[in-house]
């Protein structure tokens, strides 16, 4: 089988490629990535010489390129996106370009080349927010209610994917997953930023009251869910993928990280809140469990420790990405406001 993976040099995409090559060594993978600030070929060092792996440097918004690459592929696994809420608040345009226009170009090429499966990686953030201290969860039938430019652009891409199924019969599947954590996460997202700031002797910025809740999933569990959907999923369906069953607030997570790293709470710095900050996410993943037999295999506390250890041991990786343009972003987000 031949897979075209988009955004495979990013956090989840690179974890997926490493996972897939281990589990399905005979399959061919072509990784199309623009290498934005978030793309890093260092993540894929261990497979770069594998004859079944090929990297193509390019933009999913380029219809000619995408069309030429899509010929003879069996499945498109579409990760490529602008993925960070705070950046979408600073400037939404790249989000509309890549997440909407790029997805459109890929769908057109999949239709043209009769690709056997188009799998779209999406987020639980398209459903908006849930109230704090409630038992409510997002389900397969939750209405869309995106509240940030990021989630609005992902919602638009989900709608396009569904429309290509109803209108043209394109064999699509969608997964809406909760927040991932693990190795190779760009240190602009909560876990990577908190751990690397602490390793640098800096404080951890906590937005607002810190009582926001996300549903956290270890990245390899997400990769396994995508594998199950690609191999056993029902065409036309959306699967919700999530992790924790108990709510945990951002500040509780930061305190766990502080304990693992032997630091005290003086390393927490409460900062101005994110505008339109979604209060709580929680996922009901019983459909993928019942239908495909998937459930998270990794324990949150163990993987949190392992993630801290990974960043501690890969200082060169995050020091490189935290230099250059990252500094500009950090100043705009945390200092100059
Ligand atoms: P990321 O920002 O780490 O990586 C995105 C990758 O896409 C990068 O390698 C980047 O170079 C590439 N890319 C961006 N624009 C491109 C373009 N125009 N053409 C080609 N490549 C381009 O993102 P991530 O955290 O790995 O997320 C991957 C996907 O999973 C996204 O679609 C995101 O919406 C979704 N998702 C992420 C999470 C999470 O917690 N990170 C949770 C649920 C869903
Ligand atoms: P993030 O990792 O950006 O993911 P998302 O916004 O897509 O859920 O943020 C996770 C949570 O952590 C979210 O509630 C915002 C909060 N947060 C902070 O409190 N401080 C930070 O420096 C960052 C990056 C996030």
Short mmCIF file of C-alpha atoms and ligand atoms in Angstrom, two decimals:
data_model
loop_
_atom_site.label_atom_id
_atom_site.label_comp_id
_atom_site.label_asym_id
_atom_site.label_seq_id
_atom_site.Cartn_x
_atom_site.Cartn_y
_atom_site.Cartn_z
CA UNK A 1 0.00 0.00 0.00
CA UNK A 2 1.17 3.56 -0.69
CA UNK A 3 0.28 6.42 1.66
CA UNK A 4 0.60 10.12 1.00
CA UNK A 5 1.04 11.72 4.41
CA UNK A 6 0.74 15.51 4.53
CA UNK A 7 2.40 17.46 7.35
CA UNK A 8 4.54 14.45 8.25
CA UNK A 9 7.37 16.63 9.58
CA UNK A 10 5.16 18.07 12.33
CA UNK A 11 4.48 16.70 15.79
CA UNK A 12 1.73 14.12 15.19
CA UNK A 13 2.59 13.48 11.52
CA UNK A 14 6.18 12.49 12.33
CA UNK A 15 5.06 10.28 15.22
CA UNK A 16 2.58 8.67 12.81
CA UNK A 17 5.22 8.00 10.13
CA UNK A 18 7.60 6.44 12.68
CA UNK A 19 4.75 4.34 14.04
CA UNK A 20 3.47 3.23 10.62
CA UNK A 21 6.90 2.25 9.29
CA UNK A 22 7.48 0.09 12.38
CA UNK A 23 4.08 -1.59 12.13
CA UNK A 24 3.78 -1.82 8.32
CA UNK A 25 7.35 -2.00 6.99
CA UNK A 26 6.29 -3.05 3.49
CA UNK A 27 4.09 -0.01 2.88
CA UNK A 28 5.41 3.03 1.05
CA UNK A 29 5.10 6.48 2.59
CA UNK A 30 5.45 9.78 0.80
CA UNK A 31 5.61 12.74 3.18
CA UNK A 32 4.54 16.09 1.69
CA UNK A 33 5.49 18.95 3.99
CA UNK A 34 6.11 22.65 3.49
CA UNK A 35 8.46 22.77 6.49
CA UNK A 36 6.89 25.77 8.14
CA UNK A 37 8.27 26.81 11.54
CA UNK A 38 6.52 23.66 12.91
CA UNK A 39 8.00 21.16 10.45
CA UNK A 40 11.30 19.52 11.37
CA UNK A 41 13.01 16.75 9.42
CA UNK A 42 15.11 15.93 12.52
CA UNK A 43 11.99 14.12 13.78
CA UNK A 44 12.35 11.63 10.92
CA UNK A 45 16.10 11.01 11.04
CA UNK A 46 15.68 7.30 11.80
CA UNK A 47 13.65 6.66 8.62
CA UNK A 48 15.18 9.12 6.15
CA UNK A 49 17.23 6.40 4.44
CA UNK A 50 14.45 3.82 4.44
CA UNK A 51 13.76 2.95 0.76
CA UNK A 52 10.01 2.88 1.49
CA UNK A 53 10.05 6.46 2.75
CA UNK A 54 10.22 9.56 0.59
CA UNK A 55 10.11 13.25 1.54
CA UNK A 56 8.68 15.89 -0.79
CA UNK A 57 9.16 19.53 0.16
CA UNK A 58 6.06 21.39 -0.96
CA UNK A 59 2.80 23.13 -0.17
CA UNK A 60 -0.58 21.41 -0.04
CA UNK A 61 -2.04 24.61 -1.50
CA UNK A 62 -0.23 23.91 -4.81
CA UNK A 63 -2.82 22.00 -6.90
CA UNK A 64 -0.37 20.90 -9.64
CA UNK A 65 2.09 19.46 -7.15
CA UNK A 66 -0.61 17.79 -5.09
CA UNK A 67 -2.24 16.35 -8.19
CA UNK A 68 1.01 14.88 -9.46
CA UNK A 69 1.80 13.28 -6.08
CA UNK A 70 -1.64 11.83 -5.62
CA UNK A 71 -1.42 9.64 -8.71
CA UNK A 72 -0.88 6.01 -7.65
CA UNK A 73 -1.43 6.53 -3.93
CA UNK A 74 -3.92 4.35 -2.10
CA UNK A 75 -4.56 6.59 0.87
CA UNK A 76 -4.07 10.22 1.80
CA UNK A 77 -3.54 10.81 5.51
CA UNK A 78 -3.95 14.54 5.93
CA UNK A 79 -2.22 16.11 8.95
CA UNK A 80 -0.82 19.29 7.37
CA UNK A 81 -2.25 22.35 9.06
CA UNK A 82 -1.52 25.49 10.93
CA UNK A 83 -2.26 24.09 14.35
CA UNK A 84 -1.74 26.63 17.14
CA UNK A 85 -4.67 28.62 18.53
CA UNK A 86 -2.55 31.53 19.84
CA UNK A 87 -0.92 32.04 16.45
CA UNK A 88 -4.36 31.99 14.79
CA UNK A 89 -5.38 34.83 17.11
CA UNK A 90 -2.28 36.80 16.09
CA UNK A 91 -2.89 36.18 12.36
CA UNK A 92 -5.62 33.94 10.94
CA UNK A 93 -4.68 34.17 7.27
CA UNK A 94 -2.22 31.23 7.10
CA UNK A 95 -4.88 29.13 8.84
CA UNK A 96 -7.49 29.86 6.18
CA UNK A 97 -4.91 29.27 3.44
CA UNK A 98 -3.48 25.95 4.59
CA UNK A 99 -6.38 24.47 6.52
CA UNK A 100 -9.15 25.40 4.09
CA UNK A 101 -7.56 26.02 0.69
CA UNK A 102 -4.94 23.27 1.19
CA UNK A 103 -7.57 20.72 2.19
CA UNK A 104 -9.62 21.72 -0.84
CA UNK A 105 -6.64 21.16 -3.19
CA UNK A 106 -6.06 17.72 -1.67
CA UNK A 107 -9.72 16.75 -1.95
CA UNK A 108 -9.79 17.78 -5.61
CA UNK A 109 -6.70 15.72 -6.35
CA UNK A 110 -8.11 12.73 -4.43
CA UNK A 111 -11.29 12.94 -6.50
CA UNK A 112 -9.42 13.33 -9.77
CA UNK A 113 -7.08 10.41 -9.03
CA UNK A 114 -9.72 8.17 -7.43
CA UNK A 115 -7.81 7.70 -4.18
CA UNK A 116 -9.23 4.77 -2.21
CA UNK A 117 -9.28 6.65 1.10
CA UNK A 118 -8.94 10.24 2.22
CA UNK A 119 -8.40 10.42 5.97
CA UNK A 120 -8.70 13.85 7.49
CA UNK A 121 -7.11 14.54 10.87
CA UNK A 122 -9.17 17.02 12.81
CA UNK A 123 -9.67 18.30 16.32
CA UNK A 124 -12.27 18.29 19.09
CA UNK A 125 -11.95 22.10 19.10
CA UNK A 126 -14.46 22.31 16.20
CA UNK A 127 -17.21 21.56 18.75
CA UNK A 128 -16.48 24.66 20.84
CA UNK A 129 -16.41 24.49 24.62
CA UNK A 130 -18.17 22.58 27.40
CA UNK A 131 -19.06 23.98 30.83
CA UNK A 132 -16.64 23.41 33.68
CA UNK A 133 -17.65 20.84 36.33
CA UNK A 134 -20.16 19.14 34.04
CA UNK A 135 -20.26 15.53 32.87
CA UNK A 136 -20.96 16.60 29.28
CA UNK A 137 -18.72 15.24 26.53
CA UNK A 138 -18.40 15.84 22.81
CA UNK A 139 -20.00 13.03 20.80
CA UNK A 140 -20.28 12.07 17.11
CA UNK A 141 -23.41 14.23 16.87
CA UNK A 142 -22.23 17.32 18.77
CA UNK A 143 -22.98 20.46 16.76
CA UNK A 144 -20.05 22.40 15.34
CA UNK A 145 -19.36 25.61 17.26
CA UNK A 146 -15.74 26.68 16.64
CA UNK A 147 -14.63 29.73 18.62
CA UNK A 148 -11.07 30.48 17.46
CA UNK A 149 -9.75 31.21 13.96
CA UNK A 150 -7.85 27.88 14.22
CA UNK A 151 -10.89 25.78 15.11
CA UNK A 152 -13.06 27.68 12.59
CA UNK A 153 -10.60 26.84 9.81
CA UNK A 154 -10.50 23.18 10.90
CA UNK A 155 -14.31 23.11 11.01
CA UNK A 156 -14.41 24.49 7.46
CA UNK A 157 -12.03 21.75 6.34
CA UNK A 158 -14.16 19.05 8.02
CA UNK A 159 -17.23 20.36 6.19
CA UNK A 160 -15.41 20.26 2.86
CA UNK A 161 -14.30 16.67 3.49
CA UNK A 162 -17.87 15.63 4.31
CA UNK A 163 -19.22 17.49 1.29
CA UNK A 164 -16.82 15.60 -1.01
CA UNK A 165 -18.22 12.37 0.38
CA UNK A 166 -21.88 13.31 -0.09
CA UNK A 167 -21.43 15.10 -3.41
CA UNK A 168 -18.80 13.03 -5.20
CA UNK A 169 -18.80 9.81 -3.17
CA UNK A 170 -15.16 10.36 -2.20
CA UNK A 171 -14.26 7.61 0.31
CA UNK A 172 -13.40 9.76 3.31
CA UNK A 173 -13.00 9.23 7.04
CA UNK A 174 -12.45 11.91 9.68
CA UNK A 175 -11.01 11.74 13.18
CA UNK A 176 -11.59 14.54 15.69
CA UNK A 177 -9.01 14.06 18.39
CA UNK A 178 -8.34 15.76 21.70
CA UNK A 179 -5.07 17.43 22.76
CA UNK A 180 -2.00 15.28 22.13
CA UNK A 181 1.26 15.27 24.07
CA UNK A 182 4.54 13.42 23.65
CA UNK A 183 7.89 13.65 21.86
CA UNK A 184 8.52 16.17 19.04
CA UNK A 185 5.75 18.55 20.06
CA UNK A 186 6.69 22.07 19.09
CA UNK A 187 7.38 24.01 22.32
CA UNK A 188 4.63 26.57 21.71
CA UNK A 189 1.96 24.17 23.00
CA UNK A 190 1.42 23.77 26.75
CA UNK A 191 3.49 20.65 27.55
CA UNK A 192 6.50 21.44 25.37
CA UNK A 193 6.54 25.07 26.45
CA UNK A 194 6.20 24.30 30.16
CA UNK A 195 8.87 21.58 30.22
CA UNK A 196 11.43 23.45 28.11
CA UNK A 197 10.88 26.73 30.01
CA UNK A 198 11.57 24.88 33.27
CA UNK A 199 14.66 23.23 31.78
CA UNK A 200 15.85 26.73 30.88
CA UNK A 201 15.17 27.96 34.43
CA UNK A 202 12.22 30.10 33.29
CA UNK A 203 8.67 30.28 34.61
CA UNK A 204 5.63 28.58 33.09
CA UNK A 205 3.00 31.04 31.82
CA UNK A 206 -0.50 29.93 32.84
CA UNK A 207 -3.36 31.68 31.08
CA UNK A 208 -6.11 33.27 33.18
CA UNK A 209 -7.11 31.29 36.26
CA UNK A 210 -5.49 28.09 34.92
CA UNK A 211 -8.70 26.14 35.51
CA UNK A 212 -9.21 25.29 31.85
CA UNK A 213 -9.65 21.62 31.05
CA UNK A 214 -8.45 19.65 28.04
CA UNK A 215 -8.77 15.96 27.27
CA UNK A 216 -5.17 14.70 26.93
CA UNK A 217 -4.03 11.79 24.80
CA UNK A 218 -0.53 10.39 24.38
CA UNK A 219 0.42 10.86 20.73
CA UNK A 220 1.07 7.16 20.03
CA UNK A 221 -2.50 6.34 21.05
CA UNK A 222 -3.69 8.86 18.47
CA UNK A 223 -1.49 7.21 15.80
CA UNK A 224 -2.99 3.83 16.68
CA UNK A 225 -6.50 5.24 16.40
CA UNK A 226 -5.70 6.54 12.90
CA UNK A 227 -4.29 3.11 12.00
CA UNK A 228 -7.53 1.42 13.16
CA UNK A 229 -9.64 3.88 11.16
CA UNK A 230 -7.55 3.44 8.00
CA UNK A 231 -7.66 -0.34 8.22
CA UNK A 232 -11.13 -0.99 9.67
CA UNK A 233 -13.10 2.28 9.67
CA UNK A 234 -16.37 2.82 7.86
CA UNK A 235 -16.17 5.14 4.87
CA UNK A 236 -18.06 8.40 5.40
CA UNK A 237 -17.75 8.23 9.19
CA UNK A 238 -16.34 10.58 11.78
CA UNK A 239 -14.59 9.08 14.80
CA UNK A 240 -13.98 10.95 18.03
CA UNK A 241 -10.67 10.08 19.68
CA UNK A 242 -9.80 11.04 23.24
CA UNK A 243 -7.83 10.15 26.29
CA UNK A 244 -8.46 10.90 29.93
CA UNK A 245 -11.76 10.09 31.53
CA UNK A 246 -11.20 12.42 34.54
CA UNK A 247 -11.04 16.19 34.15
CA UNK A 248 -7.66 17.74 34.91
CA UNK A 249 -6.99 21.48 34.81
CA UNK A 250 -4.00 23.15 33.19
CA UNK A 251 -2.62 24.25 36.54
CA UNK A 252 -2.92 20.71 37.98
CA UNK A 253 -0.90 19.45 35.01
CA UNK A 254 1.72 22.14 35.52
CA UNK A 255 1.97 21.15 39.19
CA UNK A 256 2.54 17.52 38.18
CA UNK A 257 5.31 18.64 35.81
CA UNK A 258 6.86 20.77 38.59
CA UNK A 259 6.88 17.76 40.94
CA UNK A 260 8.48 15.51 38.29
CA UNK A 261 11.14 18.15 37.68
CA UNK A 262 11.75 18.85 41.37
CA UNK A 263 10.55 22.48 41.17
CA UNK A 264 8.09 24.39 43.35
CA UNK A 265 5.08 26.53 42.52
CA UNK A 266 7.10 29.74 42.42
CA UNK A 267 7.83 28.65 38.82
CA UNK A 268 4.19 29.33 37.85
CA UNK A 269 3.40 32.73 36.38
CA UNK A 270 -0.24 33.63 35.84
CA UNK A 271 -0.51 35.71 32.66
CA UNK A 272 -3.24 37.46 30.67
CA UNK A 273 -5.89 35.04 29.42
CA UNK A 274 -6.30 33.95 25.82
CA UNK A 275 -9.24 35.75 24.17
CA UNK A 276 -12.18 33.40 23.57
CA UNK A 277 -10.43 30.70 25.63
CA UNK A 278 -12.48 27.47 25.47
CA UNK A 279 -13.23 26.40 29.06
CA UNK A 280 -13.39 22.66 28.80
CA UNK A 281 -13.03 19.81 26.30
CA UNK A 282 -14.03 16.20 26.97
CA UNK A 283 -14.47 13.37 24.48
CA UNK A 284 -16.84 10.45 24.35
CA UNK A 285 -14.83 7.89 22.39
CA UNK A 286 -17.19 4.93 22.82
CA UNK A 287 -17.98 4.70 19.07
CA UNK A 288 -14.38 3.98 18.04
CA UNK A 289 -14.06 1.63 21.03
CA UNK A 290 -17.22 -0.35 20.19
CA UNK A 291 -16.82 -0.31 16.42
CA UNK A 292 -13.06 -0.69 15.96
CA UNK A 293 -11.85 -1.96 19.34
CA UNK A 294 -9.63 1.08 20.01
CA UNK A 295 -8.92 2.52 23.43
CA UNK A 296 -5.96 4.47 24.80
CA UNK A 297 -3.22 2.11 25.98
CA UNK A 298 -0.95 4.66 27.63
CA UNK A 299 -1.22 5.99 31.15
CA UNK A 300 -1.23 9.78 31.51
CA UNK A 301 1.14 10.06 34.49
CA UNK A 302 3.65 7.57 33.08
CA UNK A 303 3.73 9.27 29.68
CA UNK A 304 3.96 12.70 31.28
CA UNK A 305 7.12 11.52 33.07
CA UNK A 306 8.43 9.97 29.84
CA UNK A 307 7.72 13.21 27.97
CA UNK A 308 9.63 15.27 30.55
CA UNK A 309 12.50 12.80 30.19
CA UNK A 310 12.34 13.02 26.38
CA UNK A 311 12.70 16.83 26.41
CA UNK A 312 15.48 16.56 29.01
CA UNK A 313 17.40 14.19 26.76
CA UNK A 314 16.75 16.06 23.51
CA UNK A 315 18.01 19.49 24.42
CA UNK A 316 19.53 20.06 20.97
CA UNK A 317 16.18 19.38 19.32
CA UNK A 318 14.22 21.98 21.30
CA UNK A 319 17.05 24.49 21.65
CA UNK A 320 17.23 24.62 17.86
CA UNK A 321 13.52 25.13 17.39
CA UNK A 322 13.35 27.67 20.23
CA UNK A 323 15.83 29.94 18.51
CA UNK A 324 15.30 32.29 15.56
CA UNK A 325 11.73 33.17 14.65
CA UNK A 326 10.39 31.40 17.75
CA UNK A 327 11.82 34.26 19.83
CA UNK A 328 9.73 36.79 17.89
CA UNK A 329 6.59 34.75 18.44
CA UNK A 330 7.35 34.34 22.16
CA UNK A 331 7.83 38.08 22.64
CA UNK A 332 4.56 38.90 20.86
CA UNK A 333 2.66 36.25 22.82
CA UNK A 334 4.10 36.63 26.31
CA UNK A 335 6.13 39.81 26.65
CA UNK A 336 4.78 42.63 24.48
CA UNK A 337 1.16 42.61 25.64
P1 LIG B 1 2.19 20.78 13.78
O1 LIG B 1 1.94 22.24 13.74
O2 LIG B 1 3.18 20.24 14.75
O3 LIG B 1 2.63 20.27 12.33
C1 LIG B 1 2.01 20.71 11.16
C2 LIG B 1 2.86 20.24 9.98
O4 LIG B 1 2.20 20.64 8.77
C3 LIG B 1 4.25 20.86 9.95
O5 LIG B 1 5.22 19.88 9.62
C4 LIG B 1 4.16 21.91 8.85
O6 LIG B 1 5.40 22.14 8.18
C5 LIG B 1 3.15 21.25 7.91
N1 LIG B 1 2.45 22.24 7.07
C6 LIG B 1 1.86 23.39 7.48
N2 LIG B 1 1.34 24.05 6.41
C7 LIG B 1 1.60 23.28 5.32
C8 LIG B 1 1.32 23.42 3.93
N3 LIG B 1 0.65 24.48 3.46
N4 LIG B 1 1.71 22.44 3.10
C9 LIG B 1 2.39 21.35 3.55
N5 LIG B 1 2.71 21.19 4.85
C10 LIG B 1 2.31 22.13 5.73
O7 LIG B 1 0.75 20.13 14.00
P2 LIG B 1 0.33 18.84 14.83
O8 LIG B 1 0.16 19.22 16.25
O9 LIG B 1 1.22 17.72 14.46
O10 LIG B 1 -1.12 18.59 14.23
C11 LIG B 1 -1.29 17.79 13.07
C12 LIG B 1 -2.76 17.72 12.75
O11 LIG B 1 -3.48 17.19 13.84
C13 LIG B 1 -3.39 19.08 12.42
O12 LIG B 1 -4.28 18.91 11.37
C14 LIG B 1 -4.12 19.44 13.71
O13 LIG B 1 -5.23 20.26 13.44
C15 LIG B 1 -4.54 18.07 14.21
N6 LIG B 1 -4.70 17.92 15.65
C16 LIG B 1 -3.70 18.28 16.50
C17 LIG B 1 -3.85 18.08 17.86
C18 LIG B 1 -2.75 18.43 18.84
O14 LIG B 1 -2.93 18.30 20.04
N7 LIG B 1 -1.57 18.82 18.39
C19 LIG B 1 -5.04 17.52 18.36
C20 LIG B 1 -6.04 17.16 17.45
C21 LIG B 1 -5.86 17.35 16.10
P1 LIG B 2 -2.44 24.52 23.80
O1 LIG B 2 -1.34 23.54 24.07
O2 LIG B 2 -2.12 25.77 23.07
O3 LIG B 2 -3.61 23.71 23.10
P2 LIG B 2 -5.14 24.18 22.76
O4 LIG B 2 -5.27 25.62 22.97
O5 LIG B 2 -5.26 23.81 21.32
O6 LIG B 2 -6.00 23.37 23.66
O7 LIG B 2 -3.05 24.93 25.20
C1 LIG B 2 -3.57 23.97 26.10
C2 LIG B 2 -4.18 24.68 27.28
O8 LIG B 2 -3.12 25.34 28.01
C3 LIG B 2 -5.13 25.78 26.89
O9 LIG B 2 -6.16 25.86 27.86
C4 LIG B 2 -4.29 27.05 26.94
C5 LIG B 2 -3.33 26.76 28.07
N1 LIG B 2 -1.98 27.38 27.96
C6 LIG B 2 -1.46 28.11 29.04
O10 LIG B 2 -2.10 28.24 30.11
N2 LIG B 2 -0.21 28.66 28.90
C7 LIG B 2 0.53 28.54 27.75
O11 LIG B 2 1.65 29.11 27.68
C8 LIG B 2 -0.02 27.78 26.66
C9 LIG B 2 0.74 27.62 25.39
C10 LIG B 2 -1.28 27.22 26.82
#
